[in-house]
PDB file of C-alpha atoms in Angstrom:
ATOM      1  CA  MET A   1      -0.271  -0.212   0.258  1.00 46.00           C
ATOM      2  CA  LYS A   2       1.403   3.630  -0.750  1.00 51.00           C
ATOM      3  CA  LYS A   3       1.653   5.808   1.815  1.00 56.00           C
ATOM      4  CA  THR A   4       2.168   8.981   0.496  1.00 76.00           C
ATOM      5  CA  LEU A   5       3.294   9.747  -3.533  1.00 80.00           C
ATOM      6  CA  THR A   6       3.712   7.311  -6.322  1.00 84.00           C
ATOM      7  CA  THR A   7       6.784   8.004  -7.763  1.00 87.00           C
ATOM      8  CA  SER A   8       5.084   8.547 -11.031  1.00 90.00           C
ATOM      9  CA  GLU A   9       2.783  11.322  -9.015  1.00 91.00           C
ATOM     10  CA  LEU A  10       6.944  12.863  -7.633  1.00 91.00           C
ATOM     11  CA  LEU A  11       8.017  12.265 -10.816  1.00 93.00           C
ATOM     12  CA  THR A  12       5.274  14.750 -12.240  1.00 95.00           C
ATOM     13  CA  LEU A  13       5.284  16.969  -9.899  1.00 95.00           C
ATOM     14  CA  ILE A  14       8.530  17.944 -10.262  1.00 95.00           C
ATOM     15  CA  TYR A  15       7.990  18.791 -13.541  1.00 96.00           C
ATOM     16  CA  MET A  16       4.797  20.523 -13.345  1.00 95.00           C
ATOM     17  CA  ALA A  17       6.897  23.337 -10.311  1.00 96.00           C
ATOM     18  CA  ILE A  18       9.919  23.852 -13.774  1.00 96.00           C
ATOM     19  CA  THR A  19       7.807  24.724 -16.347  1.00 95.00           C
ATOM     20  CA  THR A  20       5.389  26.614 -13.709  1.00 95.00           C
ATOM     21  CA  VAL A  21       8.632  28.379 -12.952  1.00 95.00           C
ATOM     22  CA  MET A  22       8.754  28.764 -16.584  1.00 93.00           C
ATOM     23  CA  VAL A  23       5.424  30.285 -16.695  1.00 93.00           C
ATOM     24  CA  PHE A  24       6.719  32.303 -14.415  1.00 93.00           C
ATOM     25  CA  ILE A  25       9.810  33.738 -16.436  1.00 91.00           C
ATOM     26  CA  TYR A  26       8.053  34.056 -19.692  1.00 88.00           C
ATOM     27  CA  TRP A  27       4.689  35.360 -18.821  1.00 88.00           C
ATOM     28  CA  PRO A  28       4.896  39.312 -20.479  1.00 87.00           C
ATOM     29  CA  ILE A  29       6.146  37.256 -23.684  1.00 84.00           C
ATOM     30  CA  ILE A  30       3.821  32.972 -22.991  1.00 84.00           C
ATOM     31  CA  ASP A  31      -0.084  33.209 -24.340  1.00 81.00           C
ATOM     32  CA  ALA A  32      -2.570  32.261 -22.101  1.00 84.00           C
ATOM     33  CA  PRO A  33      -0.131  32.066 -18.957  1.00 88.00           C
ATOM     34  CA  GLY A  34      -3.802  31.943 -16.592  1.00 89.00           C
ATOM     35  CA  LEU A  35      -4.680  28.696 -18.553  1.00 90.00           C
ATOM     36  CA  LEU A  36      -1.046  27.304 -18.386  1.00 91.00           C
ATOM     37  CA  LEU A  37      -1.129  27.766 -15.107  1.00 93.00           C
ATOM     38  CA  GLY A  38      -4.915  26.825 -14.670  1.00 92.00           C
ATOM     39  CA  THR A  39      -3.871  23.201 -16.029  1.00 90.00           C
ATOM     40  CA  ARG A  40      -1.843  22.704 -13.645  1.00 92.00           C
ATOM     41  CA  LEU A  41      -4.238  23.446 -10.958  1.00 94.00           C
ATOM     42  CA  ALA A  42      -6.597  21.407 -12.441  1.00 92.00           C
ATOM     43  CA  VAL A  43      -4.178  18.365 -12.472  1.00 92.00           C
ATOM     44  CA  LEU A  44      -2.866  19.434  -8.986  1.00 93.00           C
ATOM     45  CA  CYS A  45      -6.539  18.541  -7.569  1.00 93.00           C
ATOM     46  CA  GLY A  46      -6.951  15.624  -9.535  1.00 91.00           C
ATOM     47  CA  MET A  47      -3.634  14.114  -8.188  1.00 91.00           C
ATOM     48  CA  VAL A  48      -4.903  15.351  -4.550  1.00 92.00           C
ATOM     49  CA  VAL A  49      -9.207  13.866  -5.138  1.00 92.00           C
ATOM     50  CA  PHE A  50      -7.637   9.957  -7.308  1.00 91.00           C
ATOM     51  CA  ASN A  51      -5.362   9.899  -3.748  1.00 90.00           C
ATOM     52  CA  VAL A  52      -7.740  10.484  -0.890  1.00 90.00           C
ATOM     53  CA  VAL A  53     -10.016   7.431  -2.636  1.00 91.00           C
ATOM     54  CA  TYR A  54      -7.350   5.266  -2.932  1.00 90.00           C
ATOM     55  CA  ARG A  55      -7.108   6.203   0.564  1.00 88.00           C
ATOM     56  CA  TRP A  56     -10.987   5.703   0.916  1.00 89.00           C
ATOM     57  CA  HIS A  57     -10.952   2.798  -0.299  1.00 87.00           C
ATOM     58  CA  PRO A  58      -6.873   1.214  -1.304  1.00 87.00           C
ATOM     59  CA  CYS A  59      -6.805  -1.536  -4.215  1.00 86.00           C
ATOM     60  CA  ARG A  60      -5.651  -2.186  -7.659  1.00 85.00           C
ATOM     61  CA  ALA A  61      -8.616  -0.130  -9.757  1.00 87.00           C
ATOM     62  CA  THR A  62      -8.024   3.246  -7.086  1.00 87.00           C
ATOM     63  CA  TRP A  63      -4.454   2.606  -7.807  1.00 87.00           C
ATOM     64  CA  LEU A  64      -4.514   2.895 -11.764  1.00 87.00           C
ATOM     65  CA  MET A  65      -6.927   6.386 -10.813  1.00 87.00           C
ATOM     66  CA  ARG A  66      -4.353   7.619  -9.572  1.00 88.00           C
ATOM     67  CA  ASN A  67      -1.905   6.240 -12.607  1.00 86.00           C
ATOM     68  CA  ILE A  68      -3.428   6.253 -15.765  1.00 85.00           C
ATOM     69  CA  PRO A  69      -4.365  10.094 -15.791  1.00 87.00           C
ATOM     70  CA  LEU A  70      -0.658  11.072 -14.964  1.00 91.00           C
ATOM     71  CA  ILE A  71      -0.315  10.025 -18.530  1.00 89.00           C
ATOM     72  CA  ILE A  72      -3.690  11.043 -20.011  1.00 88.00           C
ATOM     73  CA  ALA A  73      -2.169  14.254 -18.351  1.00 90.00           C
ATOM     74  CA  LEU A  74       1.133  13.976 -21.258  1.00 91.00           C
ATOM     75  CA  SER A  75      -1.381  15.462 -23.847  1.00 87.00           C
ATOM     76  CA  PHE A  76      -2.174  18.912 -22.149  1.00 88.00           C
ATOM     77  CA  TRP A  77       1.851  19.230 -21.737  1.00 92.00           C
ATOM     78  CA  TYR A  78       2.020  18.236 -25.535  1.00 92.00           C
ATOM     79  CA  PRO A  79       0.824  21.875 -26.315  1.00 89.00           C
ATOM     80  CA  GLU A  80       2.338  23.397 -24.142  1.00 91.00           C
ATOM     81  CA  THR A  81       6.309  22.779 -25.203  1.00 93.00           C
ATOM     82  CA  TYR A  82       5.479  25.311 -28.673  1.00 92.00           C
ATOM     83  CA  HIS A  83       4.305  27.546 -26.258  1.00 90.00           C
ATOM     84  CA  PHE A  84       7.877  28.540 -24.587  1.00 91.00           C
ATOM     85  CA  ALA A  85      10.302  26.829 -27.262  1.00 91.00           C
ATOM     86  CA  ARG A  86       7.882  29.793 -29.318  1.00 89.00           C
ATOM     87  CA  ASN A  87       9.971  32.705 -28.067  1.00 86.00           C
ATOM     88  CA  LEU A  88      13.515  31.307 -28.633  1.00 91.00           C
ATOM     89  CA  PRO A  89      15.833  31.188 -32.648  1.00 93.00           C
ATOM     90  CA  TYR A  90      15.001  27.861 -33.681  1.00 95.00           C
ATOM     91  CA  PHE A  91      17.802  25.473 -34.674  1.00 96.00           C
ATOM     92  CA  ASP A  92      16.507  24.019 -38.662  1.00 96.00           C
ATOM     93  CA  HIS A  93      19.388  25.625 -40.832  1.00 96.00           C
ATOM     94  CA  LEU A  94      21.337  23.074 -38.410  1.00 96.00           C
ATOM     95  CA  PHE A  95      19.602  20.418 -38.584  1.00 96.00           C
ATOM     96  CA  ALA A  96      18.284  20.333 -41.964  1.00 96.00           C
ATOM     97  CA  ARG A  97      22.715  21.194 -43.331  1.00 96.00           C
ATOM     98  CA  ALA A  98      22.984  18.246 -40.831  1.00 96.00           C
ATOM     99  CA  ASP A  99      21.116  15.451 -43.291  1.00 96.00           C
ATOM    100  CA  TRP A 100      22.161  17.697 -46.648  1.00 96.00           C
ATOM    101  CA  LEU A 101      26.088  16.999 -45.419  1.00 95.00           C
ATOM    102  CA  LEU A 102      25.311  12.914 -44.349  1.00 94.00           C
ATOM    103  CA  PHE A 103      23.740  12.127 -47.025  1.00 94.00           C
ATOM    104  CA  GLY A 104      24.135  15.125 -49.930  1.00 93.00           C
ATOM    105  CA  TYR A 105      19.784  15.468 -50.365  1.00 94.00           C
ATOM    106  CA  GLN A 106      16.713  16.170 -48.702  1.00 95.00           C
ATOM    107  CA  PRO A 107      15.879  12.312 -47.239  1.00 95.00           C
ATOM    108  CA  SER A 108      12.282  13.932 -46.308  1.00 92.00           C
ATOM    109  CA  ILE A 109      11.276  15.055 -49.875  1.00 92.00           C
ATOM    110  CA  GLU A 110      14.031  12.480 -51.693  1.00 92.00           C
ATOM    111  CA  PHE A 111      11.718   9.332 -49.894  1.00 92.00           C
ATOM    112  CA  SER A 112       8.873  10.773 -50.434  1.00 85.00           C
ATOM    113  CA  LYS A 113       9.435  11.276 -53.432  1.00 87.00           C
ATOM    114  CA  ALA A 114      10.726   7.751 -55.098  1.00 90.00           C
ATOM    115  CA  VAL A 115       7.755   5.962 -53.324  1.00 89.00           C
ATOM    116  CA  THR A 116       4.556   6.550 -54.896  1.00 86.00           C
ATOM    117  CA  SER A 117       1.802   3.514 -54.207  1.00 90.00           C
ATOM    118  CA  LEU A 118      -0.542   4.222 -52.359  1.00 91.00           C
ATOM    119  CA  PHE A 119      -0.093   0.423 -50.711  1.00 93.00           C
ATOM    120  CA  TRP A 120       3.133   2.477 -48.768  1.00 92.00           C
ATOM    121  CA  CYS A 121       1.087   5.135 -48.559  1.00 92.00           C
ATOM    122  CA  GLU A 122      -1.507   3.588 -46.407  1.00 93.00           C
ATOM    123  CA  ALA A 123       1.620   1.358 -44.029  1.00 94.00           C
ATOM    124  CA  PHE A 124       3.830   3.903 -43.354  1.00 94.00           C
ATOM    125  CA  ASN A 125       1.166   6.581 -42.488  1.00 93.00           C
ATOM    126  CA  LEU A 126      -1.043   3.678 -40.485  1.00 95.00           C
ATOM    127  CA  GLY A 127       2.528   3.150 -38.903  1.00 94.00           C
ATOM    128  CA  TYR A 128       3.117   6.728 -37.827  1.00 94.00           C
ATOM    129  CA  TYR A 129      -0.702   6.959 -36.538  1.00 93.00           C
ATOM    130  CA  SER A 130      -0.880   3.538 -34.487  1.00 94.00           C
ATOM    131  CA  TYR A 131       1.657   5.450 -32.610  1.00 93.00           C
ATOM    132  CA  TYR A 132      -0.746   6.305 -29.780  1.00 90.00           C
ATOM    133  CA  PHE A 133      -2.267   2.435 -29.958  1.00 93.00           C
ATOM    134  CA  MET A 134       0.946   1.152 -29.301  1.00 95.00           C
ATOM    135  CA  MET A 135       1.746   2.931 -26.384  1.00 94.00           C
ATOM    136  CA  VAL A 136      -1.629   2.629 -24.118  1.00 92.00           C
ATOM    137  CA  GLY A 137      -2.129  -0.489 -25.466  1.00 94.00           C
ATOM    138  CA  VAL A 138       1.248  -1.923 -23.725  1.00 95.00           C
ATOM    139  CA  MET A 139       0.908   0.779 -20.353  1.00 92.00           C
ATOM    140  CA  LEU A 140      -2.445  -0.639 -20.045  1.00 92.00           C
ATOM    141  CA  TYR A 141      -0.430  -4.591 -20.551  1.00 94.00           C
ATOM    142  CA  ALA A 142       1.041  -3.332 -17.997  1.00 92.00           C
ATOM    143  CA  PHE A 143      -1.006  -2.429 -15.569  1.00 90.00           C
ATOM    144  CA  PHE A 144      -3.945  -4.993 -16.009  1.00 90.00           C
ATOM    145  CA  PHE A 145      -1.282  -8.329 -16.495  1.00 92.00           C
ATOM    146  CA  ARG A 146       1.934  -7.562 -15.202  1.00 91.00           C
ATOM    147  CA  PHE A 147       0.285  -4.788 -12.699  1.00 88.00           C
ATOM    148  CA  ARG A 148       3.986  -5.580  -9.724  1.00 87.00           C
ATOM    149  CA  ASP A 149       6.252  -3.995 -12.704  1.00 90.00           C
ATOM    150  CA  SER A 150       3.336  -1.507 -13.495  1.00 89.00           C
ATOM    151  CA  GLU A 151       4.553   1.261 -11.269  1.00 89.00           C
ATOM    152  CA  ARG A 152       8.644   0.957 -12.304  1.00 92.00           C
ATOM    153  CA  TYR A 153       6.511   0.768 -16.493  1.00 94.00           C
ATOM    154  CA  ALA A 154       4.358   3.627 -15.118  1.00 93.00           C
ATOM    155  CA  PHE A 155       7.353   6.574 -14.531  1.00 94.00           C
ATOM    156  CA  ILE A 156       9.629   5.362 -17.575  1.00 96.00           C
ATOM    157  CA  PHE A 157       7.484   6.053 -19.496  1.00 96.00           C
ATOM    158  CA  LEU A 158       6.620   9.144 -18.350  1.00 96.00           C
ATOM    159  CA  GLY A 159      10.584   9.684 -16.684  1.00 96.00           C
ATOM    160  CA  SER A 160      11.345  10.053 -20.896  1.00 97.00           C
ATOM    161  CA  PHE A 161       8.320  12.107 -21.490  1.00 97.00           C
ATOM    162  CA  PHE A 162       8.915  15.119 -19.530  1.00 97.00           C
ATOM    163  CA  ILE A 163      12.797  14.905 -20.331  1.00 97.00           C
ATOM    164  CA  TYR A 164      11.167  15.175 -24.440  1.00 97.00           C
ATOM    165  CA  TYR A 165       9.503  18.173 -23.540  1.00 97.00           C
ATOM    166  CA  LEU A 166      12.958  19.351 -21.613  1.00 96.00           C
ATOM    167  CA  ILE A 167      14.191  19.550 -24.445  1.00 96.00           C
ATOM    168  CA  PHE A 168      11.249  20.647 -26.892  1.00 96.00           C
ATOM    169  CA  GLU A 169      10.971  23.663 -24.651  1.00 94.00           C
ATOM    170  CA  PHE A 170      15.083  24.772 -25.155  1.00 94.00           C
ATOM    171  CA  LEU A 171      15.993  23.049 -28.329  1.00 95.00           C
ATOM    172  CA  PRO A 172      13.815  24.212 -30.728  1.00 95.00           C
ATOM    173  CA  VAL A 173      13.432  22.312 -33.657  1.00 96.00           C
ATOM    174  CA  ALA A 174      10.133  22.263 -35.710  1.00 94.00           C
ATOM    175  CA  GLY A 175      11.168  20.331 -38.397  1.00 93.00           C
ATOM    176  CA  PRO A 176      10.855  19.389 -42.204  1.00 94.00           C
ATOM    177  CA  TYR A 177       7.131  19.819 -43.124  1.00 92.00           C
ATOM    178  CA  TYR A 178       7.598  23.538 -41.000  1.00 93.00           C
ATOM    179  CA  TYR A 179      10.633  25.053 -42.279  1.00 95.00           C
ATOM    180  CA  PHE A 180      11.171  24.367 -45.278  1.00 95.00           C
ATOM    181  CA  LYS A 181       7.484  25.312 -46.187  1.00 93.00           C
ATOM    182  CA  ALA A 182       8.959  28.441 -44.442  1.00 93.00           C
ATOM    183  CA  ILE A 183      12.187  28.752 -46.890  1.00 94.00           C
ATOM    184  CA  GLY A 184      10.204  26.554 -50.373  1.00 92.00           C
ATOM    185  CA  LEU A 185      11.066  23.548 -51.539  1.00 91.00           C
ATOM    186  CA  GLU A 186      13.633  24.553 -53.411  1.00 92.00           C
ATOM    187  CA  ALA A 187      15.968  26.062 -51.381  1.00 93.00           C
ATOM    188  CA  ALA A 188      16.257  22.109 -49.217  1.00 93.00           C
ATOM    189  CA  MET A 189      17.003  20.596 -52.544  1.00 92.00           C
ATOM    190  CA  ALA A 190      19.721  22.946 -53.730  1.00 91.00           C
ATOM    191  CA  GLY A 191      21.449  22.870 -49.882  1.00 91.00           C
ATOM    192  CA  ASN A 192      20.470  26.240 -48.968  1.00 94.00           C
ATOM    193  CA  TYR A 193      18.955  26.815 -45.134  1.00 95.00           C
ATOM    194  CA  PRO A 194      18.603  30.436 -43.800  1.00 95.00           C
ATOM    195  CA  ASP A 195      18.293  30.304 -39.924  1.00 95.00           C
ATOM    196  CA  ILE A 196      15.777  32.179 -39.974  1.00 93.00           C
ATOM    197  CA  GLY A 197      14.813  32.820 -35.624  1.00 91.00           C
ATOM    198  CA  ASN A 198      11.720  32.508 -34.560  1.00 88.00           C
ATOM    199  CA  TYR A 199       9.895  32.923 -37.654  1.00 92.00           C
ATOM    200  CA  PHE A 200       7.759  29.676 -36.295  1.00 91.00           C
ATOM    201  CA  ALA A 201       6.636  32.289 -32.914  1.00 88.00           C
ATOM    202  CA  THR A 202       3.740  33.599 -35.543  1.00 88.00           C
ATOM    203  CA  HIS A 203       3.925  31.477 -38.607  1.00 88.00           C
ATOM    204  CA  GLY A 204       2.768  28.265 -38.380  1.00 85.00           C
ATOM    205  CA  GLU A 205       2.059  26.487 -42.096  1.00 87.00           C
ATOM    206  CA  LEU A 206       3.481  23.065 -42.627  1.00 86.00           C
ATOM    207  CA  ILE A 207       3.272  20.908 -45.609  1.00 83.00           C
ATOM    208  CA  HIS A 208       0.687  18.810 -46.239  1.00 76.00           C
ATOM    209  CA  ALA A 209       1.360  15.911 -48.446  1.00 74.00           C
ATOM    210  CA  PRO A 210      -1.468  14.723 -50.578  1.00 76.00           C
ATOM    211  CA  VAL A 211      -3.694  12.608 -48.675  1.00 80.00           C
ATOM    212  CA  ARG A 212      -4.965   9.531 -50.931  1.00 82.00           C
ATOM    213  CA  GLY A 213      -6.492   7.216 -47.844  1.00 86.00           C
ATOM    214  CA  LEU A 214      -7.489   6.399 -44.911  1.00 87.00           C
ATOM    215  CA  PHE A 215      -4.984   6.879 -42.371  1.00 89.00           C
ATOM    216  CA  SER A 216      -3.436   9.423 -45.086  1.00 88.00           C
ATOM    217  CA  GLN A 217      -6.604  11.237 -43.892  1.00 90.00           C
ATOM    218  CA  LEU A 218      -6.118  10.970 -40.300  1.00 88.00           C
ATOM    219  CA  VAL A 219      -2.735  11.615 -39.892  1.00 88.00           C
ATOM    220  CA  HIS A 220      -3.767  14.516 -41.507  1.00 85.00           C
ATOM    221  CA  ASP A 221      -6.272  14.767 -39.347  1.00 85.00           C
ATOM    222  CA  ILE A 222      -4.166  14.444 -35.891  1.00 83.00           C
ATOM    223  CA  GLN A 223      -1.260  17.590 -38.358  1.00 81.00           C
ATOM    224  CA  VAL A 224      -4.545  19.932 -38.502  1.00 79.00           C
ATOM    225  CA  ALA A 225      -5.613  19.446 -34.858  1.00 77.00           C
ATOM    226  CA  GLY A 226      -2.609  19.029 -32.925  1.00 74.00           C
ATOM    227  CA  GLU A 227       0.524  19.922 -34.426  1.00 81.00           C
ATOM    228  CA  ASN A 228       3.494  22.974 -33.575  1.00 87.00           C
ATOM    229  CA  PRO A 229       6.202  23.940 -35.294  1.00 90.00           C
ATOM    230  CA  VAL A 230       8.120  22.047 -32.445  1.00 91.00           C
ATOM    231  CA  GLY A 231       9.596  19.294 -31.081  1.00 91.00           C
ATOM    232  CA  ALA A 232      11.504  17.820 -34.183  1.00 92.00           C
ATOM    233  CA  PHE A 233      14.557  17.287 -32.214  1.00 95.00           C
ATOM    234  CA  PRO A 234      14.399  14.116 -31.403  1.00 95.00           C
ATOM    235  CA  SER A 235      12.075  12.579 -32.901  1.00 95.00           C
ATOM    236  CA  SER A 236       9.852  11.164 -29.316  1.00 94.00           C
ATOM    237  CA  HIS A 237       7.801   9.413 -31.982  1.00 95.00           C
ATOM    238  CA  VAL A 238      10.738   7.457 -32.848  1.00 97.00           C
ATOM    239  CA  GLY A 239      12.082   7.854 -28.381  1.00 97.00           C
ATOM    240  CA  MET A 240       9.257   6.818 -27.546  1.00 97.00           C
ATOM    241  CA  GLY A 241       7.626   4.119 -29.956  1.00 97.00           C
ATOM    242  CA  THR A 242      11.810   3.092 -29.150  1.00 97.00           C
ATOM    243  CA  VAL A 243      10.696   3.120 -25.357  1.00 97.00           C
ATOM    244  CA  THR A 244       7.236   1.507 -25.410  1.00 97.00           C
ATOM    245  CA  MET A 245       8.698  -1.473 -27.402  1.00 97.00           C
ATOM    246  CA  LEU A 246      11.828  -1.898 -24.653  1.00 97.00           C
ATOM    247  CA  ILE A 247       8.732  -1.791 -21.641  1.00 97.00           C
ATOM    248  CA  ALA A 248       6.972  -3.938 -23.812  1.00 96.00           C
ATOM    249  CA  TRP A 249      10.196  -6.150 -23.665  1.00 96.00           C
ATOM    250  CA  HIS A 250      10.112  -6.119 -20.616  1.00 94.00           C
ATOM    251  CA  THR A 251       6.998  -7.655 -19.573  1.00 93.00           C
ATOM    252  CA  ARG A 252       8.600 -11.098 -21.179  1.00 91.00           C
ATOM    253  CA  ASN A 253       5.112 -11.526 -22.944  1.00 93.00           C
ATOM    254  CA  ARG A 254       6.987 -12.238 -26.927  1.00 94.00           C
ATOM    255  CA  TRP A 255       3.516 -12.076 -29.091  1.00 95.00           C
ATOM    256  CA  LEU A 256       3.248  -8.603 -27.644  1.00 95.00           C
ATOM    257  CA  PHE A 257       6.487  -7.759 -28.492  1.00 96.00           C
ATOM    258  CA  TRP A 258       6.335  -9.227 -31.695  1.00 97.00           C
ATOM    259  CA  CYS A 259       3.477  -8.116 -32.909  1.00 95.00           C
ATOM    260  CA  LEU A 260       4.118  -4.316 -32.079  1.00 96.00           C
ATOM    261  CA  MET A 261       6.649  -5.289 -34.238  1.00 97.00           C
ATOM    262  CA  PRO A 262       6.022  -4.119 -37.921  1.00 97.00           C
ATOM    263  CA  LEU A 263       3.995  -0.774 -36.372  1.00 96.00           C
ATOM    264  CA  TYR A 264       7.000  -0.653 -34.747  1.00 97.00           C
ATOM    265  CA  LEU A 265       9.842  -0.189 -38.003  1.00 97.00           C
ATOM    266  CA  LEU A 266       7.078   0.738 -40.246  1.00 97.00           C
ATOM    267  CA  LEU A 267       6.360   4.373 -37.522  1.00 96.00           C
ATOM    268  CA  CYS A 268       9.968   4.590 -37.144  1.00 96.00           C
ATOM    269  CA  ILE A 269      10.941   4.942 -41.626  1.00 96.00           C
ATOM    270  CA  ALA A 270       7.600   7.361 -41.185  1.00 95.00           C
ATOM    271  CA  THR A 271       8.290   9.509 -39.654  1.00 95.00           C
ATOM    272  CA  VAL A 272      10.912  11.010 -42.417  1.00 95.00           C
ATOM    273  CA  TYR A 273       8.523   9.240 -45.007  1.00 93.00           C
ATOM    274  CA  ILE A 274       5.885  12.156 -43.822  1.00 91.00           C
ATOM    275  CA  MET A 275       8.624  15.265 -43.519  1.00 92.00           C
ATOM    276  CA  ALA A 276       7.854  14.901 -39.860  1.00 91.00           C
ATOM    277  CA  HIS A 277      11.109  14.589 -39.485  1.00 94.00           C
ATOM    278  CA  TYR A 278      15.559  15.432 -39.981  1.00 96.00           C
ATOM    279  CA  THR A 279      16.622  11.963 -39.726  1.00 96.00           C
ATOM    280  CA  VAL A 280      19.523  13.104 -37.361  1.00 96.00           C
ATOM    281  CA  ASP A 281      16.186  13.904 -35.920  1.00 96.00           C
ATOM    282  CA  THR A 282      14.344  10.205 -35.793  1.00 96.00           C
ATOM    283  CA  ILE A 283      18.866   7.681 -35.311  1.00 96.00           C
ATOM    284  CA  SER A 284      19.122  10.511 -32.471  1.00 97.00           C
ATOM    285  CA  GLY A 285      15.589   9.752 -31.419  1.00 97.00           C
ATOM    286  CA  LEU A 286      16.252   5.864 -31.505  1.00 96.00           C
ATOM    287  CA  ILE A 287      19.315   6.519 -29.182  1.00 97.00           C
ATOM    288  CA  THR A 288      17.874   9.385 -26.345  1.00 98.00           C
ATOM    289  CA  ALA A 289      15.187   6.088 -26.064  1.00 97.00           C
ATOM    290  CA  VAL A 290      17.448   3.379 -24.620  1.00 97.00           C
ATOM    291  CA  LEU A 291      19.258   6.040 -22.919  1.00 97.00           C
ATOM    292  CA  PHE A 292      16.343   8.419 -21.064  1.00 97.00           C
ATOM    293  CA  TYR A 293      15.009   3.916 -20.596  1.00 97.00           C
ATOM    294  CA  TYR A 294      18.271   2.590 -18.432  1.00 96.00           C
ATOM    295  CA  LEU A 295      17.851   5.887 -16.947  1.00 96.00           C
ATOM    296  CA  MET A 296      15.200   6.543 -15.725  1.00 96.00           C
ATOM    297  CA  ASN A 297      15.105   2.810 -14.671  1.00 94.00           C
ATOM    298  CA  TRP A 298      18.454   2.924 -12.327  1.00 94.00           C
ATOM    299  CA  VAL A 299      16.977   6.445 -11.229  1.00 93.00           C
ATOM    300  CA  TYR A 300      13.184   5.096 -10.033  1.00 92.00           C
ATOM    301  CA  ASN A 301      15.244   2.242  -8.283  1.00 89.00           C
ATOM    302  CA  LYS A 302      17.046   4.344  -6.780  1.00 84.00           C
ATOM    303  CA  THR A 303      13.847   6.793  -4.925  1.00 77.00           C
ATOM    304  CA  TYR A 304      12.416   3.565  -4.190  1.00 68.00           C
ATOM    305  CA  SER A 305      15.336   2.043  -1.971  1.00 54.00           C
ATOM    306  CA  THR A 306      16.304   6.254  -0.907  1.00 55.00           C
ATOM    307  CA  PHE A 307      11.997   6.685   0.076  1.00 47.00           C
ATOM    308  CA  PRO A 308      10.509   3.977   1.505  1.00 42.00           C
ATOM    309  CA  SER A 309       7.852   6.113   2.598  1.00 42.00           C
ATOM    310  CA  LEU A 310       6.972   5.441  -1.749  1.00 43.00           C
ATOM    311  CA  SER A 311       7.431   1.701  -2.340  1.00 44.00           C
TER     312      SER A 311
END
C-alpha cells in the first residue's frame, strides 16, 4: 500500500514545478499564462482527489486511478512546449544542413518522391498513426497483467516523455514540413538553409502531403488539430515508440512485442517519409530512447530504495 506519493506522482510534480517556474519567467511573452497555471492546478486537484479515493479504498482499481490520469495529462503538456519554444530562435537550419551533409540531399523530400504507391503510403501513415495505440496498449497491458512492475513502467514512460518535452522547450526544431514550407522546397533541395530565427513564433504553416487513403487522412487530421512547429529533435515518435517496445520486451510477453514490431518499424520510417522529422532526428530518437529507458530505470531503483514511503 502506498503511504504517500507514487513515484509517478512525484515525477509529475517535479515536471509541473519546473514548467511553472518557466511560466512565470515567460509570463509577459506567452499566450494565456493563466490557462497554463490553471491546467497545473486542475492536474494537482485531480491528484489529490484520486489519492484520497485510494486511501479510502486501497485496491488495484483505485491505484490505477492515481496513475492513468498522469499519462493522460501528457496530452496537455505537449502543446505547452510550443508556448515556451516559440520565444527562442529555432535550429532547423542546422539540422537540415546535417541531413544534407550526411546524404547530399534531403531524405524527407526524396523519400516521399521515390515511394509513391498507395500501399506504402498507407502503410507508413498507419505506422505513424498507430504510435498512440501502441503506447496505450502496452501500458494497459502492463497495468492489468504485470501489475507488480506497472509503477516502474509508468515511471520510465512518464520520465522519458518529460525529458523529451524539456528538450523541445529549450532546443526548438520545427521539422521539415514546417521549415521547408518556410524557406521553399527549391531552397531545401538546393542545399540552401537560412537561419530564420523565431519565425515560427507567428507562423505555423506546414506542407501537407496529398490525402490518398484512410490513414493518410487520419494523420492529416492529427497534424491540423494538434501539431505545432516544435518537437522535431529528437523524434519523440521514434523515442517513445522505442521506449514502449523496450517496456513490451520487459513484460516478457513476446507475442505482444513481435506483434507490435511491424508497426514500430513503419513508425520509425514514417517520421521521415511524411516529412515530420529530419533523419538525424529519427536516429537521435532511437539513441536517446535507449539512454532514457535505462536512466529512468536506474532513477526508479534509486528512488524506490531511498524513499521507503514510496514503497
